[in-house]
Structure formats: C-alpha cells, structure tokens
C-alpha cells in the first residue's frame, strides 16, 4: 500500500532527537530559540514564535487582537475545521465565503462580507499556494472599510483596520511576488503537524509582521510569557543559580514548543528549500505530466506570474463527476493499494457547523471543487515507480467509473 504522506524520519532526525534527549534539556530551551531564529531568517520575518500547534497560534493571535462576542471573522468555507473552531473558541462568529478555482479565498467575496463587526480576515494558503494578498490588503485598506472598522481594544485602535491573520498551515516556503509566506500578512501561522510539509510531529509557529508603530520583537517577548502561563521566567531561566523566584503576570496559556520537537524542525528546515521542496515539486510535476493529456483531468495551479506553491498537496480534480462518482473513484484507487484523500470536506458540511445554521448551498464553488477533488500522495520518499503506480491507479479508476 502506498501511504498518503508519511514523515521523513531518517538517521539525521533520529541523531538530533537523541542529542536533545541526552542533553538533559527537553522542554523549551536553546533548540526552540534557535529554530525560531532560523524560521525568521528563512521567511525574512521580524520575529517568529514557536508553539505546540498552528491551532494554538491562530487562537492566540485572535485573542491578542481582542476578538470576542459580537465580532465577525471572515474565512473560506473550504478549509480544515481548525480555522473556524478557533473563532468559535473566542465567542466570535465565523463568516464563511466562497473560494476561487485555485481553492483560495475570493477577495471580492471578502469585500462583500465585511460589516462594521468584522475584526479579522483569515486567508488560507490552500495546498501551499498563496492567496492573493495584494488584493486582500487593498480591501482592508479601502477608506470605506477603514472608517467602518470599530476599534475597541488598544491593539485594534493602533492597527486601525481589519487584521489579516494568514492560516499558512500549508505554505511554509511558498512565494508571492518574490516574498516568502510569513511576511505577506500581519501574522502568518504555520503548522508542523505530522502530515505537513515540514513536521515536528506536532507543532506550529506564528510569524509576526505587524506594521509600525507596532514593535514585533516586543510583542514576541510578551507572547513568550503569555504562552507559558504568564510566568515571567521560563523553565530554563529558572535553572540559573539562585534564580528560583518567579511571578505570574497574567493568566496565560500553555502552548510552548519543546526542544525535542524543535530538534526535528531544525533538521527539517536545514534541508527544506534545497531538498524537500525540490522533491515535492518534482513529484507534482510528474503527476501533471501523466494527466495533462486526459480530457477529464483538471490540474492544480501551482505557479503563476505572482505566486509559487510549496507543493503541500496535489489536489487533482476530475471534470464532470459528481460527489458519488468521485467517492467511487477514490474507492477504486484504494483498491489498487494507493492511499488518497479529499482536502477538505468543507466546513459548512460538518454536523456542528450545520447545527449553527451554515449550509453548503451558500458556497457553490467550494462544493463544486470539493465534489470533484482527489488529493494524491506527496512525500519525500515517494519513488518514481510508486508515482507510476499512483498515476496508473488514478487513470484506470477514473476511466472505469466514467464509462460505467
Ligand atoms: C493542519 C491545519 C491546521 C492546524 O494545524 P495544527 O498544527 O494541527 O494545529 C490549520 N489549518 C489548516 C488549513 C490545516 O491544514
């Protein structure tokens, strides 16, 4: 069976983890701090905070901005549930909008959804392909939207407009107009979950990129305290001779990344651009090569004049199939020992969100894309022979179902 996206665990990763285990320091410490610095350098971002998940990072930043009851947050209907769940946690209302054919949020739909209650827009770089950030920025900066923005907290007053909080869970290393994700929005949140492009088993990071007069480094320091119970000294600082006394300066959260996990991240980041991303692009190119002559194949957009994907997913679409036929194709592919997936089941189709009054009928393009989508395996150790097995399984399965 060809798996969908197993992590790349080789001797280098194992050695680095063992090094951390033997060092006597396994929680947040030197390796986490180093990983943060390397991520900032990689993205060209002013500061980066590592956390135990992307979900934690999204919620942390919504709360930092004071998002709560009565507020609205605009996000695509086509994303993983984490993007919406964090809005619910804050007591605010998720306002879903439809996506374009590249699977990303439609800026024009964002503009139409803005009200006086809108506090945040959360674009999602689906599959690693960056959203249209110039268009999104222009919309939140429009004089009409600026004057409609009702600032309640100090942070909201200082920003003076809707916050752009990018769900960049898929898009570490992707480019938009010559810049890497991490500097395209006010905050960008990356995921290092086990199936993501760069993994630390579980983990995430927030790239801080607020405009002046905000001080991103100062905010970074504040968030370090906030994500460790509001304790004014971290565990490492407390180990210094006689440095035992500490204070709690706020009722903080527990969201820190550990050095065991950061050590995996350091190895992964070191070889990310020149090795991991090269291989992932190569795999996606092989798929596109195999399907481009098929009239039923709608190939994913991975590159345009302005943007370049980091190839997190290969979301193939089958032209002219309905959801039932797509499911039948999936089953036939599985029967040929190839693991495939669907990214994602849109949020308005989930029981909980249906119970909150959302309906997929309101997001026709999201449903159209979802009903015809099949994600193919993309992972570092995938071989040319396995790619052939995948493409053969897909072609045979699609043609069987289409002709029946
Ligand atoms: C994986 C994912 C998340 C959540 O990441 P975690 O690190 O697991 O919290 C959020 N948004 C999207 C689009 C994702 O795919």
XYZ file of C-alpha atoms and ligand atoms in Angstrom:
419
model
C 0.000 0.000 0.000
C 1.413 3.405 -0.928
C 0.813 5.701 2.064
C -0.513 9.248 1.714
C 2.107 11.349 3.479
C 4.392 9.573 5.952
C 7.019 11.769 7.644
C 10.647 11.616 6.557
C 12.337 10.077 9.585
C 15.949 9.281 8.763
C 19.142 8.868 10.784
C 19.771 12.634 10.843
C 16.461 13.274 12.597
C 16.995 10.381 14.993
C 20.510 11.587 15.878
C 19.346 15.126 16.546
C 16.473 13.949 18.762
C 18.834 11.676 20.705
C 21.233 14.601 21.093
C 18.426 16.624 22.692
C 17.326 13.734 24.920
C 20.880 13.255 26.150
C 21.488 16.974 26.663
C 19.357 16.983 29.795
C 17.127 19.760 28.401
C 13.984 18.505 26.655
C 11.360 21.260 27.011
C 11.504 24.825 25.628
C 15.129 25.925 25.545
C 18.079 26.575 23.223
C 16.846 24.450 20.301
C 13.416 26.074 20.239
C 15.005 29.535 20.332
C 17.388 28.556 17.528
C 14.524 27.125 15.455
C 12.639 30.422 15.878
C 15.663 32.418 14.667
C 16.156 30.135 11.677
C 12.469 30.385 10.745
C 12.625 34.199 10.909
C 15.701 34.182 8.665
C 14.072 31.735 6.243
C 10.912 33.817 5.904
C 12.539 37.224 6.224
C 10.137 37.945 9.097
C 10.851 40.295 12.027
C 10.067 37.633 14.666
C 8.742 34.077 14.974
C 7.165 32.344 17.967
C 7.156 28.540 18.063
C 4.167 26.803 19.656
C 2.697 23.347 20.142
C 0.331 23.704 17.153
C -0.927 26.024 14.463
C -4.357 25.913 16.072
C -2.872 27.368 19.269
C -1.178 30.092 17.224
C -4.378 31.091 15.416
C -6.335 31.298 18.660
C -3.541 33.169 20.453
C -3.467 35.875 17.788
C -7.268 36.228 17.623
C -7.288 36.713 21.399
C -4.347 39.124 21.254
C -6.429 41.268 18.896
C -9.316 41.123 21.373
C -11.680 39.136 19.153
C -14.773 38.113 21.108
C -18.526 38.128 21.317
C -20.243 40.284 18.714
C -17.227 40.200 16.384
C -17.055 38.584 12.948
C -14.108 36.810 11.345
C -14.092 36.181 7.583
C -12.599 32.897 6.346
C -13.013 30.490 3.415
C -15.667 27.757 3.603
C -13.056 25.455 2.069
C -10.524 24.799 4.839
C -9.776 22.490 7.718
C -12.063 22.934 10.732
C -9.235 24.362 12.899
C -9.542 27.698 11.075
C -13.185 28.044 12.163
C -13.009 26.306 15.553
C -10.623 28.930 16.962
C -13.114 31.658 16.027
C -15.813 29.752 17.939
C -13.476 29.404 20.951
C -13.234 33.189 21.112
C -17.033 33.534 21.077
C -16.965 35.332 17.724
C -18.872 34.472 14.545
C -17.156 32.751 11.619
C -18.323 34.335 8.357
C -17.551 31.889 5.561
C -17.027 32.996 1.992
C -16.568 31.080 -1.241
C -13.274 30.292 -2.983
C -11.922 30.711 -6.499
C -10.899 27.871 -8.805
C -7.387 27.875 -7.291
C -9.064 26.755 -3.996
C -8.188 30.066 -2.276
C -10.480 32.661 -0.737
C -12.074 35.043 -3.249
C -11.065 38.641 -2.377
C -14.249 40.036 -3.922
C -16.295 37.787 -1.632
C -14.303 39.117 1.328
C -15.217 42.668 0.385
C -18.891 41.766 0.111
C -18.840 40.072 3.549
C -17.291 42.963 5.518
C -19.553 44.622 8.087
C -18.974 47.003 10.997
C -18.443 43.883 13.147
C -15.602 42.443 11.049
C -12.357 42.310 13.030
C -10.215 39.770 11.169
C -9.802 38.143 7.760
C -8.193 34.690 7.762
C -6.974 33.677 4.301
C -5.830 30.053 3.937
C -2.999 29.199 1.519
C -4.680 26.019 0.302
C -2.299 23.201 -0.576
C 0.650 25.591 -0.262
C -0.474 28.045 -2.928
C -0.509 31.632 -1.579
C -3.706 33.674 -1.606
C -3.969 36.969 -3.453
C -2.516 39.064 -0.609
C -2.243 42.302 -2.607
C -5.966 42.202 -3.262
C -6.778 41.293 0.360
C -4.547 44.077 1.713
C -6.076 46.608 -0.664
C -9.559 45.669 0.565
C -8.817 46.084 4.287
C -7.092 49.398 3.491
C -10.034 50.810 1.499
C -11.112 54.100 3.154
C -14.682 52.837 3.457
C -13.577 49.679 5.270
C -11.159 51.601 7.478
C -13.812 54.052 8.570
C -16.323 51.257 9.155
C -13.875 49.397 11.436
C -14.946 49.730 15.074
C -11.843 49.625 17.263
C -12.499 48.569 20.825
C -9.135 47.436 22.206
C -5.765 49.237 22.252
C -4.430 46.855 19.602
C -7.446 47.443 17.345
C -7.066 51.231 17.727
C -3.371 51.064 16.908
C -3.923 48.958 13.760
C -6.985 50.961 12.741
C -8.236 48.342 10.297
C -9.209 44.693 9.878
C -6.360 42.339 10.865
C -5.032 39.885 8.258
C -4.284 36.611 10.042
C -2.985 34.126 7.490
C -3.595 30.418 8.026
C -0.295 29.401 6.420
C -0.514 25.852 7.812
C 0.320 24.509 4.322
C 2.504 27.205 2.894
C 5.932 27.406 4.527
C 8.370 28.203 1.728
C 5.755 29.308 -0.809
C 6.361 32.594 -2.623
C 4.184 35.559 -3.542
C 5.673 38.460 -5.525
C 9.185 37.412 -4.592
C 8.472 37.134 -0.855
C 8.015 34.047 1.270
C 4.870 33.438 3.286
C 5.457 34.807 6.765
C 5.784 38.384 5.545
C 2.623 38.603 3.452
C 0.107 39.213 6.255
C 0.098 40.822 9.728
C 0.530 37.343 11.208
C 1.140 34.024 9.441
C 0.599 30.777 11.271
C 2.467 27.643 10.166
C 1.723 24.045 11.117
C 4.347 21.379 11.757
C 1.789 18.613 12.261
C 2.916 15.129 11.192
C 1.395 15.343 7.688
C 2.590 18.832 6.877
C 5.497 19.762 4.549
C 7.835 20.388 7.464
C 6.988 18.397 10.555
C 7.999 18.357 14.193
C 5.412 15.587 14.953
C 3.121 18.287 16.374
C 3.944 21.958 16.403
C 3.359 25.353 14.892
C 4.771 28.846 14.626
C 3.500 32.394 14.325
C 5.396 34.802 12.145
C 4.946 38.368 13.447
C 4.881 41.049 10.768
C 2.820 43.962 12.103
C 3.304 47.398 10.554
C 4.748 50.358 12.528
C 4.194 51.620 15.171
C 3.934 48.030 16.470
C 7.181 46.510 17.748
C 7.225 42.850 16.644
C 10.156 41.915 18.900
C 8.421 43.400 21.926
C 5.251 41.507 21.018
C 7.288 38.306 20.628
C 8.584 38.664 24.199
C 5.114 39.340 25.530
C 3.721 36.276 23.732
C 6.523 34.044 25.103
C 5.242 34.876 28.594
C 1.588 34.561 27.574
C 2.089 31.077 26.116
C 3.825 29.843 29.283
C 1.187 30.567 31.941
C 2.088 34.255 32.141
C 5.196 33.262 34.067
C 7.848 35.987 33.938
C 10.735 33.477 33.678
C 10.785 30.333 31.575
C 11.971 26.988 32.955
C 15.478 27.440 31.519
C 15.944 30.883 33.120
C 14.829 29.405 36.444
C 17.640 26.831 36.367
C 20.247 29.581 36.665
C 21.893 29.685 40.072
C 19.602 31.131 42.731
C 17.090 32.260 40.126
C 14.165 30.366 41.619
C 11.655 33.132 42.342
C 9.050 33.845 39.656
C 5.846 35.785 39.213
C 2.648 35.246 37.220
C 1.885 38.476 35.397
C -1.296 37.292 33.639
C -3.489 34.180 33.382
C -1.552 32.832 30.414
C -1.860 29.733 28.244
C 0.302 26.616 27.910
C 1.262 26.484 24.236
C 5.060 26.239 24.128
C 7.088 24.049 21.776
C 9.580 21.580 23.300
C 13.263 21.242 22.365
C 12.716 17.573 21.434
C 10.323 18.704 18.727
C 12.371 21.767 17.744
C 15.340 19.466 17.087
C 13.300 17.673 14.396
C 12.340 21.050 12.975
C 15.962 22.235 12.810
C 16.984 19.250 10.687
C 13.892 19.613 8.500
C 14.365 23.359 7.948
C 18.028 22.957 7.114
C 17.172 20.788 4.099
C 13.764 22.256 3.335
C 14.339 24.635 0.406
C 17.070 22.754 -1.430
C 15.873 19.220 -0.883
C 12.316 18.759 0.440
C 10.692 21.391 -1.777
C 12.661 20.303 -4.844
C 11.464 16.726 -4.390
C 7.862 17.761 -3.764
C 7.832 19.895 -6.906
C 9.325 17.025 -8.876
C 6.549 14.681 -7.706
C 3.806 17.180 -8.573
C 5.362 17.779 -11.991
C 5.374 14.001 -12.661
C 1.647 13.889 -11.821
C 0.815 16.825 -14.080
C 2.887 15.247 -16.840
C 0.909 11.991 -16.553
C -2.536 13.621 -16.535
C -2.121 16.551 -18.879
C -3.320 14.624 -21.934
C -6.511 13.446 -20.192
C -9.640 15.387 -21.088
C -11.127 14.704 -17.638
C -8.133 15.993 -15.669
C -8.210 19.477 -14.147
C -4.662 20.066 -12.971
C -3.989 22.187 -9.875
C -2.476 25.648 -10.270
C 0.968 25.570 -8.663
C 2.603 28.553 -10.260
C 1.509 31.863 -11.739
C 3.116 35.186 -12.530
C 2.740 36.264 -8.891
C 2.758 33.089 -6.810
C 4.576 29.793 -6.412
C 3.310 26.854 -4.374
C 5.398 24.875 -1.871
C 3.585 21.771 -3.151
C 1.938 20.640 0.062
C -0.919 18.920 -1.764
C -1.640 17.697 -5.260
C -5.388 18.428 -5.485
C -6.408 16.803 -8.764
C -9.939 17.481 -9.997
C -11.966 15.218 -12.243
C -14.075 17.144 -14.704
C -17.749 16.252 -14.912
C -18.014 13.893 -11.942
C -20.441 14.271 -9.085
C -19.637 13.559 -5.438
C -20.865 9.935 -5.619
C -18.736 9.201 -8.676
C -15.718 10.857 -7.044
C -16.205 8.621 -3.990
C -16.387 5.568 -6.260
C -13.123 6.615 -7.933
C -11.479 7.023 -4.514
C -12.555 3.505 -3.520
C -11.139 2.039 -6.731
C -7.845 3.851 -6.188
C -7.652 2.478 -2.638
C -8.391 -0.995 -4.015
C -5.262 -0.600 -6.146
C -3.208 -0.079 -2.981
C -2.808 3.670 -3.249
C -3.816 5.974 -0.371
C -5.635 9.084 -1.460
C -7.570 11.788 0.359
C -10.025 14.629 -0.059
C -8.994 18.130 1.002
C -11.230 19.160 2.584
C -14.789 18.337 3.463
C -15.993 21.969 3.519
C -16.800 23.299 6.992
C -20.477 24.075 6.233
C -20.944 20.301 5.597
C -19.852 19.358 9.139
C -22.582 18.415 11.643
C -21.584 21.017 14.187
C -21.486 23.872 11.702
C -24.737 22.724 10.105
C -26.273 22.901 13.576
C -25.059 26.518 13.759
C -27.101 27.353 10.663
C -24.455 27.164 7.936
C -25.309 25.452 4.626
C -23.037 24.327 1.804
C -25.605 25.575 -0.750
C -24.363 29.085 0.057
C -20.865 28.224 -1.241
C -21.390 26.731 -4.698
C -17.797 26.928 -5.888
C -16.496 25.340 -2.691
C -18.889 22.438 -3.185
C -18.095 22.118 -6.895
C -14.361 21.875 -6.163
C -14.809 19.519 -3.217
C -17.116 17.128 -5.122
C -14.527 16.572 -7.853
C -11.305 16.689 -5.791
C -8.830 13.882 -5.083
C -5.531 14.544 -3.264
C -2.679 12.297 -4.367
C 0.255 11.132 -2.208
C 3.115 13.633 -1.963
C 6.000 12.767 0.354
C 9.772 12.840 0.262
C 10.423 9.117 -0.047
C 7.939 8.546 -2.885
C 9.771 6.785 -5.720
C 9.380 7.081 -9.482
C 7.987 3.547 -9.559
C 5.392 4.401 -6.910
C 4.420 7.557 -8.815
C 3.760 5.324 -11.824
C 1.577 3.077 -9.654
C -0.377 6.131 -8.438
C -0.958 7.592 -11.904
C -1.944 4.216 -13.343
C -4.379 3.601 -10.471
C -5.931 7.060 -10.918
C -6.287 6.785 -14.701
C -7.790 3.285 -14.596
C -10.160 4.153 -11.745
C -11.403 7.370 -13.320
C -11.942 5.723 -16.718
C -13.796 2.754 -15.209
C -16.188 4.992 -13.275
C -16.702 7.445 -16.148
C -17.557 4.649 -18.578
C -19.947 2.814 -16.244
C -3.264 21.302 9.689
C -4.064 22.545 9.543
C -4.305 23.395 10.630
C -3.971 23.017 12.044
O -2.651 22.757 12.286
P -2.235 22.090 13.696
O -0.768 22.309 13.775
O -2.618 20.658 13.614
O -2.974 22.817 14.766
C -4.934 24.597 10.399
N -5.359 24.950 9.169
C -5.177 24.153 8.104
C -5.646 24.609 6.764
C -4.551 22.918 8.261
O -4.425 22.087 7.213
